[in-house]
Coordinates of C-alpha atoms and ligand atoms in Angstrom, one line a residue:
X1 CA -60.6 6.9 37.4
X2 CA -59.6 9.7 40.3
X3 CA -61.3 13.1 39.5
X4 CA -59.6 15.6 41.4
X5 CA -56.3 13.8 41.1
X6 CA -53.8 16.5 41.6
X7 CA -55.3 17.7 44.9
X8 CA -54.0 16.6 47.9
X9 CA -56.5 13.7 48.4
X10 CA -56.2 12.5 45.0
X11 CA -52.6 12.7 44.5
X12 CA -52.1 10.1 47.3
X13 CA -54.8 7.9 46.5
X14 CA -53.5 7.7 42.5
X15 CA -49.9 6.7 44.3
X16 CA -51.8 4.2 46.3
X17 CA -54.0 2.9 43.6
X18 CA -50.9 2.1 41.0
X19 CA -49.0 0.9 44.1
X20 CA -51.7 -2.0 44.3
X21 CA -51.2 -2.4 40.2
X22 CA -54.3 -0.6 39.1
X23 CA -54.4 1.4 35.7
X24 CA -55.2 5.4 36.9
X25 CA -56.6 7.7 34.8
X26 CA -56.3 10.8 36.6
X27 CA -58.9 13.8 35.7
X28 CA -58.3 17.5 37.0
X29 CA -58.8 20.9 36.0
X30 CA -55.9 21.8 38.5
X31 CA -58.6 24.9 40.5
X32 CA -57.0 24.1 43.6
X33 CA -54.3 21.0 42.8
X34 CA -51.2 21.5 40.8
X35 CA -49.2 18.8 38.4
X36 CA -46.3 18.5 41.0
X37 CA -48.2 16.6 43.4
X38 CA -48.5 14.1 40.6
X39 CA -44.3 14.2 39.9
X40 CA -44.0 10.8 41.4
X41 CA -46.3 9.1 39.0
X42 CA -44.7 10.8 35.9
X43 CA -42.5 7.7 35.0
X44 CA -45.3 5.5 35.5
X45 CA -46.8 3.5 32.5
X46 CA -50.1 2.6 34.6
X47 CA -50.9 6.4 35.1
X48 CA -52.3 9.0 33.0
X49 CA -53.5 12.7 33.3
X50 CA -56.4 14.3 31.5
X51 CA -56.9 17.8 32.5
X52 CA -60.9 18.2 32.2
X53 CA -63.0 20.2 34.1
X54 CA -65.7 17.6 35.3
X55 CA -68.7 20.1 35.4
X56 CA -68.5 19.5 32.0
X57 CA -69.3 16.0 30.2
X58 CA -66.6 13.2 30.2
X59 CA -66.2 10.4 27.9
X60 CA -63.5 8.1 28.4
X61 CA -62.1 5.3 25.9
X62 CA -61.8 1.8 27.3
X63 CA -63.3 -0.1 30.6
X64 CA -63.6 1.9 33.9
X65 CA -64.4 -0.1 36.8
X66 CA -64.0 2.4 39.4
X67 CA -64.3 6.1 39.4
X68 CA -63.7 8.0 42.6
X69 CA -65.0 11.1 42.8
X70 CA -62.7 14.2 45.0
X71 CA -63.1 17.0 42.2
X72 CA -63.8 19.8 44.3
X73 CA -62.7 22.9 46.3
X74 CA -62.7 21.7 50.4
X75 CA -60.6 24.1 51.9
X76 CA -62.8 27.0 53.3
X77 CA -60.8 29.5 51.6
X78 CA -61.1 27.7 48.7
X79 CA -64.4 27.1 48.6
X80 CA -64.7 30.8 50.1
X81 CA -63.4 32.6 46.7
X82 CA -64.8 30.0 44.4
X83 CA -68.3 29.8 45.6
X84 CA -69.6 28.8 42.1
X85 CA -67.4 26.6 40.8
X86 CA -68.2 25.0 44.4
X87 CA -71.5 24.6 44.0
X88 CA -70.9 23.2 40.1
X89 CA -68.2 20.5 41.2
X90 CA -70.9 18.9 43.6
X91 CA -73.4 19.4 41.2
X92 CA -72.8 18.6 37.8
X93 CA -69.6 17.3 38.5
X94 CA -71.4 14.8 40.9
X95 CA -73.9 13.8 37.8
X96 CA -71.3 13.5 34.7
X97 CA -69.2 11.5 36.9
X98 CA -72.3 9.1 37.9
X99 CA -73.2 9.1 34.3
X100 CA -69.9 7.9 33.0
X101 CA -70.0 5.0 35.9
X102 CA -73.6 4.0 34.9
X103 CA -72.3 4.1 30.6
X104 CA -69.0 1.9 32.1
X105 CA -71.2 0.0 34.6
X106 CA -68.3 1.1 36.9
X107 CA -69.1 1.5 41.0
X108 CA -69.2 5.0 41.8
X109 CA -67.4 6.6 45.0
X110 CA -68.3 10.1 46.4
X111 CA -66.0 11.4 48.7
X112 CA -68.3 13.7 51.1
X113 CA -67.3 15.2 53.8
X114 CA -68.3 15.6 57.7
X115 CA -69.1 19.4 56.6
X116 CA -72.7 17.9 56.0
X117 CA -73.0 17.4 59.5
X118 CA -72.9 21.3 59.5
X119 CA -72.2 22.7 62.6
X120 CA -73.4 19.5 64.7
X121 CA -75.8 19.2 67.8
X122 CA -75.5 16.0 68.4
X123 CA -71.7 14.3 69.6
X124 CA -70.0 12.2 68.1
X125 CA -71.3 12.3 64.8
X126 CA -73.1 9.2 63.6
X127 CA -73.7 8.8 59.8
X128 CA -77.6 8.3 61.0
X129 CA -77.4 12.2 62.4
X130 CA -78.6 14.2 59.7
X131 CA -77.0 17.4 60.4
X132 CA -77.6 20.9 61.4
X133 CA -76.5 23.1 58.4
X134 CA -77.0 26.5 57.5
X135 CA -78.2 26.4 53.5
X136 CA -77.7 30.0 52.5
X137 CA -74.4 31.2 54.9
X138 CA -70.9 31.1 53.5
X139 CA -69.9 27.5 54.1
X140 CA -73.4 26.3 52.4
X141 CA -71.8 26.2 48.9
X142 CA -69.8 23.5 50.3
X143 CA -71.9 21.7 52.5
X144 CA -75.0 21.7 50.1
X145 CA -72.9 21.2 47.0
X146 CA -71.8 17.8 49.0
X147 CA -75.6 17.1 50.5
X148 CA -76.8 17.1 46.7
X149 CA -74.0 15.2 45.4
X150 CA -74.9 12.3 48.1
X151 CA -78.7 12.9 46.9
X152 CA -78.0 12.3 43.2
X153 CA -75.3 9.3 44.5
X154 CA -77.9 7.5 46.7
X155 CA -80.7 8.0 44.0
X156 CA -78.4 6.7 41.4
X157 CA -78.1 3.9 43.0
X158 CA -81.3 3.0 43.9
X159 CA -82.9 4.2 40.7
X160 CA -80.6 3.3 37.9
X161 CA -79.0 0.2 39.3
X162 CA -74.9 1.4 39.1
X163 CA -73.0 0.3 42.5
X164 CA -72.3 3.8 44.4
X165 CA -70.4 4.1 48.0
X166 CA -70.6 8.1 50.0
X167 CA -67.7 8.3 52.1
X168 CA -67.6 11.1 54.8
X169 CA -64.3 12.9 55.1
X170 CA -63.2 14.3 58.0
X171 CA -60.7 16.6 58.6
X172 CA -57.3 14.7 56.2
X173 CA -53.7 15.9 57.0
X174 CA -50.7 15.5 55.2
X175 CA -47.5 16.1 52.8
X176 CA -49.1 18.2 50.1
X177 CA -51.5 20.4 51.5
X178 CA -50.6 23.9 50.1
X179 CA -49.3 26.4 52.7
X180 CA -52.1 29.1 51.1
X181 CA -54.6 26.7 51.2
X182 CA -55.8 28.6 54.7
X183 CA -56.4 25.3 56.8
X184 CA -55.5 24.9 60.1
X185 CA -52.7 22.2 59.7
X186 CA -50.9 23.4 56.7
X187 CA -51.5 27.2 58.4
X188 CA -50.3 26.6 61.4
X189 CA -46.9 24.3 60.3
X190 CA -46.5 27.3 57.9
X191 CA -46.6 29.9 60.5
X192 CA -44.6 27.9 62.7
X193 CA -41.8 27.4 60.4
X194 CA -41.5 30.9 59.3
X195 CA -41.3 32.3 63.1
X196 CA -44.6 34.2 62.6
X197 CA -47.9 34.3 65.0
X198 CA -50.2 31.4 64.5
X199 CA -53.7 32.5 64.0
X200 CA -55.7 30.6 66.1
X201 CA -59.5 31.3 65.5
X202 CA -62.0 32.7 68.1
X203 CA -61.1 31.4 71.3
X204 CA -59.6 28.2 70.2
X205 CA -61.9 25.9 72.1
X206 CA -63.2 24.2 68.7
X207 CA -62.7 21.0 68.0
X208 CA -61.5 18.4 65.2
X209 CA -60.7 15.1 64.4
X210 CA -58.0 14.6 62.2
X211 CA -57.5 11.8 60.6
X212 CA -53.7 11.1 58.6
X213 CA -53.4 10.6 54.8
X214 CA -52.7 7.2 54.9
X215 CA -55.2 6.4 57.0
X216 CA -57.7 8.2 54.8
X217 CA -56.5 6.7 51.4
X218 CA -56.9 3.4 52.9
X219 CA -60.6 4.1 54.0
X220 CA -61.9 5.3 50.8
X221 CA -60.4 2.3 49.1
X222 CA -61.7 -0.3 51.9
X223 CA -65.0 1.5 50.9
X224 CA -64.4 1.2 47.1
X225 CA -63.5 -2.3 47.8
X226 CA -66.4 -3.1 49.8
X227 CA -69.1 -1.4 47.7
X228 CA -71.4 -0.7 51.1
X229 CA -73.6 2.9 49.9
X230 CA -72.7 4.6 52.7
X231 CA -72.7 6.8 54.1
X232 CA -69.4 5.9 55.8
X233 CA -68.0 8.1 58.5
X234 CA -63.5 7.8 57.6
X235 CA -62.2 9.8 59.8
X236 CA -60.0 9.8 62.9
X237 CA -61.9 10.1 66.6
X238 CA -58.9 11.7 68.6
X239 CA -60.4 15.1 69.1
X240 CA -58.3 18.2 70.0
X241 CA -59.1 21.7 70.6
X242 CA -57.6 24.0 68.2
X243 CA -55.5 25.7 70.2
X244 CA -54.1 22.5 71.4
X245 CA -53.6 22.1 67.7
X246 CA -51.5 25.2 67.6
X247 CA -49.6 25.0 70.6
X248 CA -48.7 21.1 69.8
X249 CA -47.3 22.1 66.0
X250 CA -45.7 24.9 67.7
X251 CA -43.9 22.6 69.6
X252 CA -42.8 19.9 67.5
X253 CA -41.7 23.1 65.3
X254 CA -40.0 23.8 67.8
X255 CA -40.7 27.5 67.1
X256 CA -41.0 30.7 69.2
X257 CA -44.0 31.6 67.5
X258 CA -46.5 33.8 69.5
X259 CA -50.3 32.5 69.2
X260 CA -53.0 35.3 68.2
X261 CA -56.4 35.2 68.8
X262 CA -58.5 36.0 65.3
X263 CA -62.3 36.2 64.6
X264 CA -63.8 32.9 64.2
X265 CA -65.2 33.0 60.9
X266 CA -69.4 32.9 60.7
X267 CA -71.1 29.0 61.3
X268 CA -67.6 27.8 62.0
X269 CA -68.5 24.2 63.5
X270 CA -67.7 24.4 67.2
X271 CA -67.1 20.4 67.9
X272 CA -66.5 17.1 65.3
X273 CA -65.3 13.6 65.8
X274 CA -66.9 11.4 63.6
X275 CA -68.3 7.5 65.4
X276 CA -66.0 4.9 63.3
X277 CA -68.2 2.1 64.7
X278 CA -69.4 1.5 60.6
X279 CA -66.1 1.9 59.0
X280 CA -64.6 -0.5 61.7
X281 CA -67.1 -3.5 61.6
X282 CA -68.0 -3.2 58.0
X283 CA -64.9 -2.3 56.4
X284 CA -62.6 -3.7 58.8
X285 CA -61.0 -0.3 58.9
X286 CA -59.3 2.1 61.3
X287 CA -56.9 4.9 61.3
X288 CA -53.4 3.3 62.2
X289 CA -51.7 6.7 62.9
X290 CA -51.8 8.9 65.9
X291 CA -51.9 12.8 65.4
X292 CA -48.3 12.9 67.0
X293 CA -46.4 10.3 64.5
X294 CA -49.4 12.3 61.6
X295 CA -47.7 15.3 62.3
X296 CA -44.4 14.6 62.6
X297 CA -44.5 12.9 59.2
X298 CA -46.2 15.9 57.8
X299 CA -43.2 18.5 59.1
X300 CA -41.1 15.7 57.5
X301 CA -42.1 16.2 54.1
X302 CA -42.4 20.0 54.8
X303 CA -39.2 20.7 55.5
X304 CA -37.8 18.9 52.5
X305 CA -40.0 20.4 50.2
X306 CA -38.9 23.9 52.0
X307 CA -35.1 22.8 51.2
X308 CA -35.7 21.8 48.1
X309 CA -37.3 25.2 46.7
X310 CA -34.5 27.2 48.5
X311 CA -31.7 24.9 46.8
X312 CA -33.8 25.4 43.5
X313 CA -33.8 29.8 44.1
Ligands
NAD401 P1 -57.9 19.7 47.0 O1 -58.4 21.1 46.8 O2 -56.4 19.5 47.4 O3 -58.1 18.8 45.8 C1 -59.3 18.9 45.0 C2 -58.9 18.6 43.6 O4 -60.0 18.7 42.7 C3 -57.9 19.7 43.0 O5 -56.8 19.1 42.4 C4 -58.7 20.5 42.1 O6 -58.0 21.1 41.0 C5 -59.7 19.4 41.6 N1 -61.0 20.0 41.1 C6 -61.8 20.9 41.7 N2 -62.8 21.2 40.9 C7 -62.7 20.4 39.8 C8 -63.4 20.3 38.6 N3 -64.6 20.9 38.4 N4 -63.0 19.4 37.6 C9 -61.8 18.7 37.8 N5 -61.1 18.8 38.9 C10 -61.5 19.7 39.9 O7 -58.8 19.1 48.2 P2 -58.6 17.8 49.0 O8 -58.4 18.1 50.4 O9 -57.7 16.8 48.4 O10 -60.1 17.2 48.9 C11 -60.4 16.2 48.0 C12 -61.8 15.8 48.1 O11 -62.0 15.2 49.4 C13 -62.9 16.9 48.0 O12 -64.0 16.4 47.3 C14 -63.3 17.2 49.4 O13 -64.6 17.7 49.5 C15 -63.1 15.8 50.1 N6 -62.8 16.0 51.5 C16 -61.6 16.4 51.9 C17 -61.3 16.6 53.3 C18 -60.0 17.0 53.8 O14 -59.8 17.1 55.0 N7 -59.0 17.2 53.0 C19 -62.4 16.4 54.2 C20 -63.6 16.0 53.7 C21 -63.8 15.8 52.4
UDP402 N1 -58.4 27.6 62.0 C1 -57.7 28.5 62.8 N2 -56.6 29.1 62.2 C2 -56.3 29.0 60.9 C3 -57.0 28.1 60.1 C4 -58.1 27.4 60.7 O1 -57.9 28.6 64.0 O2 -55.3 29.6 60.4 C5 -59.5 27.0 62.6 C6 -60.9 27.1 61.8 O3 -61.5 28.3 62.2 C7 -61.6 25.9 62.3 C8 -60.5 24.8 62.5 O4 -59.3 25.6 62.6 O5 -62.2 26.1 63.6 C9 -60.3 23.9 61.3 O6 -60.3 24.6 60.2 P1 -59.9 24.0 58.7 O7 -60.0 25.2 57.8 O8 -58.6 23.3 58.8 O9 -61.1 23.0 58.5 P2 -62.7 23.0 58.7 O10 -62.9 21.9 59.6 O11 -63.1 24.3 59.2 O12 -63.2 22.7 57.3

């Protein structure tokens, strides 16, 4: 079982699941993910939809043996204008989704992110740091939504016996990121394409890590697979500056597109790149693609969908 299944996340780890020959029951209230990134699956007989908002209580007919937990906002603009339902989805989305894996005696997996790392003093990021985050500014209904939701993972483990893994996400890009959704990749591309400035925040001397799709499906399920609690650090260490970000999807754009300088929003991290030395030696996993080959894919599958909704208009 996927919650959050028609996000971005989801949608490729459902493909991947019924690729491998599992049976996918696919949960979403479709906040932030849409049907369409599910239109591959359709035809399949091993996949199903339920639309269900998991802050409310789930029950679900049959055996479940794994049920992988992504329902949530994660996009800061996202979680920005929907602060509560935020807060909820790591919540009580967190606890109906362990309490249907403890009634199943199904492992449990919590995709968390490296925002509970806040904005990090300590480099790279080790899943033994235990962050620096602010609990009442605007990205706290994120990062404390996910700092509970490991809380109630670890202690369900420990206290009531059901299998759990926490994964920490880093930065993920992809096809199928909307290009609303306000984050940097799917921003920039977008801006890029449509010959307009890219808005590269504060001085663009931040940095991230980001880690490709595939390489990210495949970590959470080496995860799911392995059953190790966690927390697991998946993410991809090749750290850029934002603006190198911006000028490097510029580029392979090969767009004209000015850069402009915005304001950096407030407790914006200023450096991540997560240490893989866990996910490598435990798992037996690292990220396979660099951020060139990552991004070229993902202006790939841009472009087509681009031509596609102009053919369809
Ligand atoms: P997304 O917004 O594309 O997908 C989230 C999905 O969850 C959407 O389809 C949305 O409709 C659904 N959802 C939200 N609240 C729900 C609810 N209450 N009930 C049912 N469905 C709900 O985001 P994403 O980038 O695919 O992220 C997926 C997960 O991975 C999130 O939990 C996020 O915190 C985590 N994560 C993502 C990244 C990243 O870089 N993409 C990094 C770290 C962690
Ligand atoms: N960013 C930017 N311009 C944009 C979108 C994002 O400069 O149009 C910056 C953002 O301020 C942050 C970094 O890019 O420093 C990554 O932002 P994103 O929203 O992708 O992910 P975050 O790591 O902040 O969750």
């Amino acid at each position: 079982m996927v919650a959050g299944a028609a996000g971005f996340i989801g949608s490729h780890l459902c493909e991947r699941l019924v690729e491998q020959g599992a049976d996918v029951v696919g949960v979403d209230n479709m906040l932030t993910g849409c049907k369409d990134n599910l239109a591959a699956l359709d035809a399949s007989p091993r996949f199903r939809l339920i639309e269900h908002d998991v802050t409310a209580p789930l029950t679900l007919k049959g055996n479940v043996d794994l049920v992988l937990h992504l329902a949530s906002p994660a996009s800061p603009r996202d979680y920005r204008r929907l602060p509560i339902a935020t807060l909820k989805s790591g919540a009580l989305g967190t606890l109906h989704l362990l309490e249907l894996a403890q009634a199943k005696q199904a492992r449990f997996v919590l995709a968390s992110t490296s925002e509970v790392y806040g904005d990090p003093l300590e480099h790279p990021q080790f899943e033994s740091y235990w962050g620096n985050v602010n609990p009442i500014g605007p990205r706290s209904v994120y990062d404390e939504a996910k700092r509970f939701a490991e809380a109630l993972t670890a202690s369900f483990r420990r206290d009531c016996a059901i299998e759990t893994s926490i994964v920490r996400i880093f930065n993920t890009y992809g096809p199928r990121m909307r290009p609303d959704d306000g984050r940097a990749v799917p921003a920039f591309l977008h801006q890029a394409l449509t010959s307009v400035p890219l808005t590269v925040a504060g001085d663009g001397s931040q940095t991230r890590s980001l880690c490709y799709i595939a390489d990210t499906v495949a970590g959470i399920l080496a995860a799911a697979a392995h059953g190790h609690l966690g927390p697991v650090n998946i993410g991809n260490p090749q750290e850029v500056t934002i603006l190198e970000l911006a000028e490097t999807i510029r580029d392979l754009c090969r767009s004209t597109s000015p850069i402009t300088f915005v304001p950096l929003p407030f407790d914006d991290p200023k450096r991540r790149c997560p240490d893989i030395t866990t996910a490598r030696k435990l798992l037996g996993w690292t990220p396979q693609v660099n951020l060139m080959d990552g991004l070229a894919h993902t202006l790939a599958a841009t472009t087509a969908v681009r031509e596609q909704i102009a053919s369809d208009t």
